[in-house]
Short mmCIF file of C-alpha atoms and ligand atoms in Angstrom, two decimals:
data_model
loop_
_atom_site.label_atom_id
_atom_site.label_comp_id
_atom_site.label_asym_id
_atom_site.label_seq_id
_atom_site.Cartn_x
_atom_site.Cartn_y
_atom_site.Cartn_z
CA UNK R 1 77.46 20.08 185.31
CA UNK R 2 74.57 19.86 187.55
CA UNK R 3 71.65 22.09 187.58
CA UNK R 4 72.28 24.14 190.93
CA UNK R 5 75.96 24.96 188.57
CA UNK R 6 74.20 25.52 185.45
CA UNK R 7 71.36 28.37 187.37
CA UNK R 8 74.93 29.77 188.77
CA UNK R 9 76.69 30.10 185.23
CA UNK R 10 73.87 31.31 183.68
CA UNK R 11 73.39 34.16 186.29
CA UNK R 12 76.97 35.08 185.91
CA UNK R 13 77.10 34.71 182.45
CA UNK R 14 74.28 37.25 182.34
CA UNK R 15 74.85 39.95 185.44
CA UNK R 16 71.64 41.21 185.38
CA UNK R 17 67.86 39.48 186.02
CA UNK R 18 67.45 36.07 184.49
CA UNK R 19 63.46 35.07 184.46
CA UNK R 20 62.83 31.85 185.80
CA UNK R 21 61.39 31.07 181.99
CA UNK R 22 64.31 31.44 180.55
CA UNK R 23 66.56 29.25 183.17
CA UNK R 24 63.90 26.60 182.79
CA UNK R 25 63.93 26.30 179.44
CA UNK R 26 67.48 26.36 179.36
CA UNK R 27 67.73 23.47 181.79
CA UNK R 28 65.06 21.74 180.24
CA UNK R 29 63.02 21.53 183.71
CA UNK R 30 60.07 23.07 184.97
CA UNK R 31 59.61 26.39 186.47
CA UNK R 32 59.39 25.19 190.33
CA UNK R 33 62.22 22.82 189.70
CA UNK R 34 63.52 26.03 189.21
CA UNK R 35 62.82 27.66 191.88
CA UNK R 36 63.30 24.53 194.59
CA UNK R 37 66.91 24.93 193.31
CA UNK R 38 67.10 28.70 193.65
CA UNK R 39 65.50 27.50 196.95
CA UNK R 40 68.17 25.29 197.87
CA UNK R 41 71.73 27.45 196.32
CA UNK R 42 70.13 30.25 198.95
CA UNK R 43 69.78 28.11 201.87
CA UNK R 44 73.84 27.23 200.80
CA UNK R 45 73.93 30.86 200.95
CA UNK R 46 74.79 31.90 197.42
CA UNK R 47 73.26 35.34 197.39
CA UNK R 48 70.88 34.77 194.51
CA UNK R 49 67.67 37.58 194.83
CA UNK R 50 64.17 37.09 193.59
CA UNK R 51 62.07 39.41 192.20
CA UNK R 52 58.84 39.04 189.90
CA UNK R 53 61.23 39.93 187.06
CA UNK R 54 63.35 36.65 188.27
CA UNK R 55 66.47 35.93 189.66
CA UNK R 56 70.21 37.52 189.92
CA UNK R 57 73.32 36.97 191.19
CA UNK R 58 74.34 39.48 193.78
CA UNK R 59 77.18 41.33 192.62
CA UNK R 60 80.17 41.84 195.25
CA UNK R 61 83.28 42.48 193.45
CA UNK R 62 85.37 41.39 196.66
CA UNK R 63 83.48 38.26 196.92
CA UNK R 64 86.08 34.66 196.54
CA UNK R 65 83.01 32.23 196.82
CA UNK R 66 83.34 29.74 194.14
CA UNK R 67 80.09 30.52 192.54
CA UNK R 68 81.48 34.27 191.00
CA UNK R 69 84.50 32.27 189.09
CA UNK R 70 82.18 31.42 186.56
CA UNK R 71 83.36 28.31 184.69
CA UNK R 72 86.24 28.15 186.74
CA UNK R 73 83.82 27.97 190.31
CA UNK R 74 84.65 23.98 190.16
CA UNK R 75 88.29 24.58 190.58
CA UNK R 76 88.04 27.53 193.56
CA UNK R 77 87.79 25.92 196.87
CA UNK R 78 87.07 28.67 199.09
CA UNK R 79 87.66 29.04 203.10
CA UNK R 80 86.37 31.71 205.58
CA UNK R 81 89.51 30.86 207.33
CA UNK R 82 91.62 27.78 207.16
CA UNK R 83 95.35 27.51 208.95
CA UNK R 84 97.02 27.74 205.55
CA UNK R 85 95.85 27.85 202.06
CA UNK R 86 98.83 25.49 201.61
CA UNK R 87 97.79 22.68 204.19
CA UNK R 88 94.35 22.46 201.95
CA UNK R 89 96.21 23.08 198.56
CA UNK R 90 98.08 19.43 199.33
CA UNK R 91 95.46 17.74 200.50
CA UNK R 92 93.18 18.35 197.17
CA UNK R 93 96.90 17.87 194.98
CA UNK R 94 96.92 14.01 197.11
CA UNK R 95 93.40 13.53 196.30
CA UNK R 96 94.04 14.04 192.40
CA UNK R 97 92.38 17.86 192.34
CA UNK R 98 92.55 18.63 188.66
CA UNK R 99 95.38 21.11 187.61
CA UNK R 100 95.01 25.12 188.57
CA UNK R 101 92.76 23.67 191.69
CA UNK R 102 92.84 27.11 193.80
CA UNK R 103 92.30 26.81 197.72
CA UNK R 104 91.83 30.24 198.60
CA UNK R 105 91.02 31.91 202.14
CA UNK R 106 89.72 35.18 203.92
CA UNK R 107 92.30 34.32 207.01
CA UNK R 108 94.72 31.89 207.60
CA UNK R 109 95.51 30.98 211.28
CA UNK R 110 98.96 29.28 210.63
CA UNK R 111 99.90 31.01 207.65
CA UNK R 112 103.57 30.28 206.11
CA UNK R 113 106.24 32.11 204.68
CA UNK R 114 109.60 31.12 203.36
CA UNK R 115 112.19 29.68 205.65
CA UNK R 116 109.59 28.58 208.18
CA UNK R 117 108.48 32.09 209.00
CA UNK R 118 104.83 33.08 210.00
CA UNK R 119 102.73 34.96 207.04
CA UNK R 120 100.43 37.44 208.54
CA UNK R 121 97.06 36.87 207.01
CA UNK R 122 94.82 38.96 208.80
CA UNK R 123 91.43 40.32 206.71
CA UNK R 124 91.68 41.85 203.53
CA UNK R 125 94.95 40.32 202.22
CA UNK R 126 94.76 37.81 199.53
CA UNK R 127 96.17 34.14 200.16
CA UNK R 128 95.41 31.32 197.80
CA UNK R 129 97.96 28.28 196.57
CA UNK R 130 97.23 27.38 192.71
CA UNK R 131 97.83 23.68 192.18
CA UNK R 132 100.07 22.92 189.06
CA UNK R 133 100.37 19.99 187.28
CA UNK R 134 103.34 20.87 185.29
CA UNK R 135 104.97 18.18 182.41
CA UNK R 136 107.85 19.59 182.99
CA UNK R 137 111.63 18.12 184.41
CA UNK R 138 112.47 18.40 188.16
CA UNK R 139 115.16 20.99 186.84
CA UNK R 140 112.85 23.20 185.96
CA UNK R 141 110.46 23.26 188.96
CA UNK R 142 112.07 26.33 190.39
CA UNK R 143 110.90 28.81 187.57
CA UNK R 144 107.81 27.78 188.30
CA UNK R 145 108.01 30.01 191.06
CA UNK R 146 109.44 32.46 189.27
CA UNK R 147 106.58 32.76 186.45
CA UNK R 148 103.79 32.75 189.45
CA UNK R 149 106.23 36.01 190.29
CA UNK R 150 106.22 37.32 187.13
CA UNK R 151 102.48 36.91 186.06
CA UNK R 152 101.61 38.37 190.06
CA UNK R 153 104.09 41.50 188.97
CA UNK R 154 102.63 42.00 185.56
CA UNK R 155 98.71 41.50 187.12
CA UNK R 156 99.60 44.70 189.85
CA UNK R 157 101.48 47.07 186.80
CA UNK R 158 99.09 46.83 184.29
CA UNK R 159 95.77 46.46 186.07
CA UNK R 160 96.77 48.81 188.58
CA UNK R 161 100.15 50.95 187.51
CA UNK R 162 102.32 50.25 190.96
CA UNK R 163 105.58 49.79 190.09
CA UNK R 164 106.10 46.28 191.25
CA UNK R 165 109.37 44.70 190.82
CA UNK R 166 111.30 41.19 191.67
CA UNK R 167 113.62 40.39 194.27
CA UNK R 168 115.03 36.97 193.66
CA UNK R 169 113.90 34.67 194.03
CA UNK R 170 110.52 35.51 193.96
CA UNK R 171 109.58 38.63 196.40
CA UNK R 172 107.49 41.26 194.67
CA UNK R 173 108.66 44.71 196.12
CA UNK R 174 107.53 48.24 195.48
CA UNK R 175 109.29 51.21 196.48
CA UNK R 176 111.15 48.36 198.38
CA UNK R 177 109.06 47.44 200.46
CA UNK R 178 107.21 43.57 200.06
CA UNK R 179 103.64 43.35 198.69
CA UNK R 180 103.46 39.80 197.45
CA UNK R 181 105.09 36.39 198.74
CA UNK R 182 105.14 33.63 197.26
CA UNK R 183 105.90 29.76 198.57
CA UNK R 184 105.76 26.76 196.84
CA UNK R 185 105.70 22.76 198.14
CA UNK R 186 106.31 20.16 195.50
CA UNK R 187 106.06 16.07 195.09
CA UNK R 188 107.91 14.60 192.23
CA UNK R 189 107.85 11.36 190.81
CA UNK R 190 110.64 10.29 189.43
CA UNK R 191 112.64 12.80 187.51
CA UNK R 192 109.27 14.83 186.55
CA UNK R 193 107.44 17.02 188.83
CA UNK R 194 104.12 15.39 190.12
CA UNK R 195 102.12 18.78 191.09
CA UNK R 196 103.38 21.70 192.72
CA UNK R 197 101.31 24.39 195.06
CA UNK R 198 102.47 27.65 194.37
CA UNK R 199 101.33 30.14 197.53
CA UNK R 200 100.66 33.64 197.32
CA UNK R 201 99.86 36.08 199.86
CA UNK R 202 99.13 39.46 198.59
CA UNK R 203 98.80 42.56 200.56
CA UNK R 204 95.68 44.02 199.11
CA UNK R 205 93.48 45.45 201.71
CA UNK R 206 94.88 44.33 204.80
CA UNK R 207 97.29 46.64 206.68
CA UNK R 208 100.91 44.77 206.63
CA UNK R 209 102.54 47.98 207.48
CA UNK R 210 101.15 47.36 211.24
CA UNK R 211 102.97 44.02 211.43
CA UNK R 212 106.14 44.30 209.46
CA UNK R 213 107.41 47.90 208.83
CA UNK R 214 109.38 46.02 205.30
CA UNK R 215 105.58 45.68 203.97
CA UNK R 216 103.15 47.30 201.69
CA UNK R 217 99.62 47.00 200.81
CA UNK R 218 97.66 47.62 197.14
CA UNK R 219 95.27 49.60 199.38
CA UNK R 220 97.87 51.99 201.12
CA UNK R 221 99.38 52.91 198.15
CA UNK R 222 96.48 53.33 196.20
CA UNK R 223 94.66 54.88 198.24
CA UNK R 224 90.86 52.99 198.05
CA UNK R 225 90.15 49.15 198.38
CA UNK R 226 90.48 46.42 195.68
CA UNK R 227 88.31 44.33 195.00
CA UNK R 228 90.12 41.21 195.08
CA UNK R 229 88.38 38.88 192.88
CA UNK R 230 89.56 40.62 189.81
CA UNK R 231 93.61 40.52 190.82
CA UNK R 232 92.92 36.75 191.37
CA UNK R 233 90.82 35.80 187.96
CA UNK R 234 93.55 38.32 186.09
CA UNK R 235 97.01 36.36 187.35
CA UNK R 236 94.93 32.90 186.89
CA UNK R 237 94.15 33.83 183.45
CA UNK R 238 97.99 34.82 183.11
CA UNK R 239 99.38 32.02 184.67
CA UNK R 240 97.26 29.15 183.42
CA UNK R 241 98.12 30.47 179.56
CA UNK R 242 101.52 30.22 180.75
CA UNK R 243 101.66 26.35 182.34
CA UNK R 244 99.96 25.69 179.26
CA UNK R 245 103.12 26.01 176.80
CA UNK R 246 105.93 26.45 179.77
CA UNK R 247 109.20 28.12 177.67
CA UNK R 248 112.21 28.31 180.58
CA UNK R 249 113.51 30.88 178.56
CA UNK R 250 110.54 33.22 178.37
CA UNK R 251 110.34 32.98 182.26
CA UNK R 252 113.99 34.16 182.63
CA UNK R 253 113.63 36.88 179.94
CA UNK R 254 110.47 37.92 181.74
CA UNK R 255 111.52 38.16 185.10
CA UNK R 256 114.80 39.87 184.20
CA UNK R 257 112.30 42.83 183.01
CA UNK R 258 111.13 43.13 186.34
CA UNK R 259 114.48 42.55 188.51
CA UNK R 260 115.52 44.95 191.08
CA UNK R 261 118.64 42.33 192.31
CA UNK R 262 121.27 41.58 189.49
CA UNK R 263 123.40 44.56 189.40
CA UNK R 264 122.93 44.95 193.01
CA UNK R 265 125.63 43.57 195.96
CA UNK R 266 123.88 41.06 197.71
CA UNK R 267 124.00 38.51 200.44
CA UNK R 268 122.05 35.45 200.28
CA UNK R 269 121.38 33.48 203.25
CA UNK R 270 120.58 29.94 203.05
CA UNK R 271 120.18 27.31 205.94
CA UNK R 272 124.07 26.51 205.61
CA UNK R 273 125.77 29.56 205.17
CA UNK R 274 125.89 33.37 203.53
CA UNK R 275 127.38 33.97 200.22
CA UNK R 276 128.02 37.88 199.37
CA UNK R 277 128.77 39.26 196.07
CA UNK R 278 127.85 41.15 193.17
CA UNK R 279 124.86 39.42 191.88
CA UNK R 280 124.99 38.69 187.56
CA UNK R 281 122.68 36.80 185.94
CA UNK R 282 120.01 33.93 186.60
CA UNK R 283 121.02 30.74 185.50
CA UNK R 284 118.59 28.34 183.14
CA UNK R 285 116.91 27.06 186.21
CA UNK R 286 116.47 30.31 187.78
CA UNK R 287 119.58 30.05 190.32
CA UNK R 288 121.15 33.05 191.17
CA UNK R 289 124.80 34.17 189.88
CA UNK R 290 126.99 35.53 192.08
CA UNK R 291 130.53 37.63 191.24
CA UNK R 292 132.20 36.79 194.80
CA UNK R 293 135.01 39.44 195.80
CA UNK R 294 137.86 36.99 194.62
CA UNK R 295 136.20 37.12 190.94
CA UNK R 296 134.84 33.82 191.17
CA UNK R 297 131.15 33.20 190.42
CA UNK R 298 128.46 31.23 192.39
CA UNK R 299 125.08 30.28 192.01
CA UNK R 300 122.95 29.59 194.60
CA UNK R 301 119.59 28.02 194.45
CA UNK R 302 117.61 29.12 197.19
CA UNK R 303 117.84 31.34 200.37
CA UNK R 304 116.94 34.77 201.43
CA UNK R 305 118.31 37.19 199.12
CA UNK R 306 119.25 40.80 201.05
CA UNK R 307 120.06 44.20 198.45
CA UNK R 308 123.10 46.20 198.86
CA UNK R 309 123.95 49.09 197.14
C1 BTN O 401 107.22 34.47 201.73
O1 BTN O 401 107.48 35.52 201.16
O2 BTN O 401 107.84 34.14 202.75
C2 BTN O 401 106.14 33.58 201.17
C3 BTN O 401 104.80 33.93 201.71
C4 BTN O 401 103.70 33.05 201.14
C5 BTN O 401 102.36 33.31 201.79
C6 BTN O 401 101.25 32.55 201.13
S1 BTN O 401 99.66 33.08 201.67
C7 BTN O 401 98.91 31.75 200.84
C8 BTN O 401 99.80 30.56 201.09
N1 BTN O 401 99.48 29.95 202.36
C9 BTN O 401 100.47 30.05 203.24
O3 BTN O 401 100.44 29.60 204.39
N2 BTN O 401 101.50 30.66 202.68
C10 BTN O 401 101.23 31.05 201.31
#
C-alpha cells in the first residue's frame, strides 16, 4: 500500500481529526511529506480538510469514491458516469482485476437490462457489476445470480424492513412492483466458470416510477434518501462471505424464503417460445419447474418470467 492509501485508511479508520504527528509517525515519514501528500490526494480531489488540529476525511454517507471503502477502496472503481457499469466490469475481468473488483457509477448512458432492454440509470439509483471469480462448475453459474438476488433481498429487509421478495429468476419486487435488477455476463474456460460480472441496478434515490410505472424506489417508499454507500458495503460484505464457501443448496433454500413465483401460474418467455403453467420448484441449478396444463413438468432456464394468479 502506498502512502497517499495508507493517509486514506488511516482517516477512515479513525472518522474524526488525525494530527499530522500521528500519520507521520505512522508512515514513518516526515511531517511535510505529510502534508505534500495531503497536498496531492486534494488536488485528486479526495475531500480531506485541514485544520491546526490536523486532517479528516469528509464524511458524505452517499459518497461511492473509492477512498470511503476503506480496505476495500483498491477493488471500487468508481465512474461519474460511464455507458454501463458492465462494459467497464469486463474490461477490468480481461485485464485480470482481482475477484469482487466493483465498477460502480453515478449514471450510465447505455445502461442494460435483461433481454437487451435499456436500464434507466438516471441520478440517484445505484448501478455497480461485482466481478466474481467463482471455482465453481459451469452448471452452477446460474445461482450465482440467484445468491447476488438473495444477499440484495436480505441487504433491503433487514437494513431497511421493505418487504422485498424474488421473482425468478432474479427480479427483486416489492408490493410488486421492481426495485432491483440484476444481469450477469460470463466467460468460461473449459467446463469451469472463468469470472462472471454480476450487474445490479437498484432504485434507491432515483425516481423509476417516472419511467416505468412496474418500478419502485427505496426512497419513495421510505419516504427520505439513502445513503447509498452503506446498501453497497452491506450486500458486498454478504455476498463476498458467500462466494467464499458457495453451497448450491443454501442458495436454493435461501431464495425459496424470499419467492413470490412458485405457487403462482406463470408464463415464461424466452427468445424461442412461451411456456405457461403452474410454476413448482427450482431445480439444482436454479431452473425453473413448470406443471404444464397436460400434467407434464418443464424447466426452463432463462426468460422473462410473468405472475398469474
Ligand atoms: C434487468 O432486470 O433487466 C437487469 C437490470 C440490470 C441493471 C444493472 S445497472 C448496473 C449494471 N450495468 C448495466 O448496464 N446493467 C446492470
Amino acid at each position: 500500500m502506498g502512502p497517499k492509501q495508507k493517509i486514506i485508511q488511516l482517516l477512515n479508520h479513525d472518522g474524526g481529526v488525525v494530527s499530522g504527528e500521528t500519520l507521520s509517525a505512522e508512515l514513518g515519514v516526515s511531517r511535510v511529506s505529510i502534508w505534500k501528500h495531503i497536498k496531492g490526494l486534494v488536488q485528486q480531489g479526495v475531500p480531506i480538510q485541514a485544520s491546526p488540529k490536523g486532517y479528516r476525511l469528509a464524511t458524505d454517507p452517499d459518497s461511492l469514491h473509492p477512498y470511503h471503502f476503506a480496505s476495500r477502496q483498491d477493488r471500487i472503481h468508481f465512474y461519474e458516469e460511464t455507458e454501463s457499469t458492465m462494459d467497464e466490469a469486463m474490461r477490468l475481468a480481461r485485464n485480470g482485476c482481482p475477484d469482487y473488483t466493483v465498477a460502480v457509477a453515478l449514471r450510465q448512458t447505455r445502461g442494460r437490462g435483461r433481454m437487451q432492454r435499456v436500464w434507466s440509470s438516471d441520478a440517484g439509483g445505484l448501478y455497480f457489476t461485482v466481478v466474481v471469480r467463482p471455482d465453481i462448475p459451469l452448471m452452477f453459474s446460474g445461482l450465482v445470480n440467484l445468491a447476488a438476488a438473495v444477499d440484495m433481498a436480505d441487504t433491503l429487509k433487514s437494513g431497511y424492513a421493505v418487504a422485498a421478495g424474488l421473482k425468478w429468476p432474479n427480479d427483486i419486487l416489492v408490493n410488486e412492483k421492481k426495485i432491483c435488477g440484476i444481469l450477469s455476463q460470463m466467460e468460461a474456460e473449459g467446463d469451469q466458470v472463468g469470472y462472471l460480472n454480476i450487474g445490479l441496478g437498484l432504485n434507491v434515490n432515483n425516481q423509476p416510477e417516472s419511467v416505468e410505472t412496474g418500478a419502485v424506489s427505496l426512497k419513495s417508499l421510505l419516504g427520505r434518501s439513502i445513503p447509498r454507500r452503506e446498501i453497497l458495503v452491506a450486500f458486498l460484505d454478504a455476498f463476498e462471505k458467500r462466494m467464499e464457501s458457495f453451497d448450491p443448496a443454501a442458495v436454493i433454500q435461501q431464495w425459496k424464503l424470499h419467492n413470490l413465483t412458485l405457487g403462482k401460474r406463470v408464463h415464461v418467455a424466452t427468445v424461442k417460445e412461451t411456456v405457461e403453467g403452474l410454476a413448482v420448484d427450482l431445480d439444482a441449478q436454479g431452473g425453473l419447474i413448470l406443471q404444464l396444463s397436460d400434467g407434464t413438468l418443464q424447466t426452463v432456464v432463462h426468460g422473462d418470467c410473468f405472475h398469474g394468479r
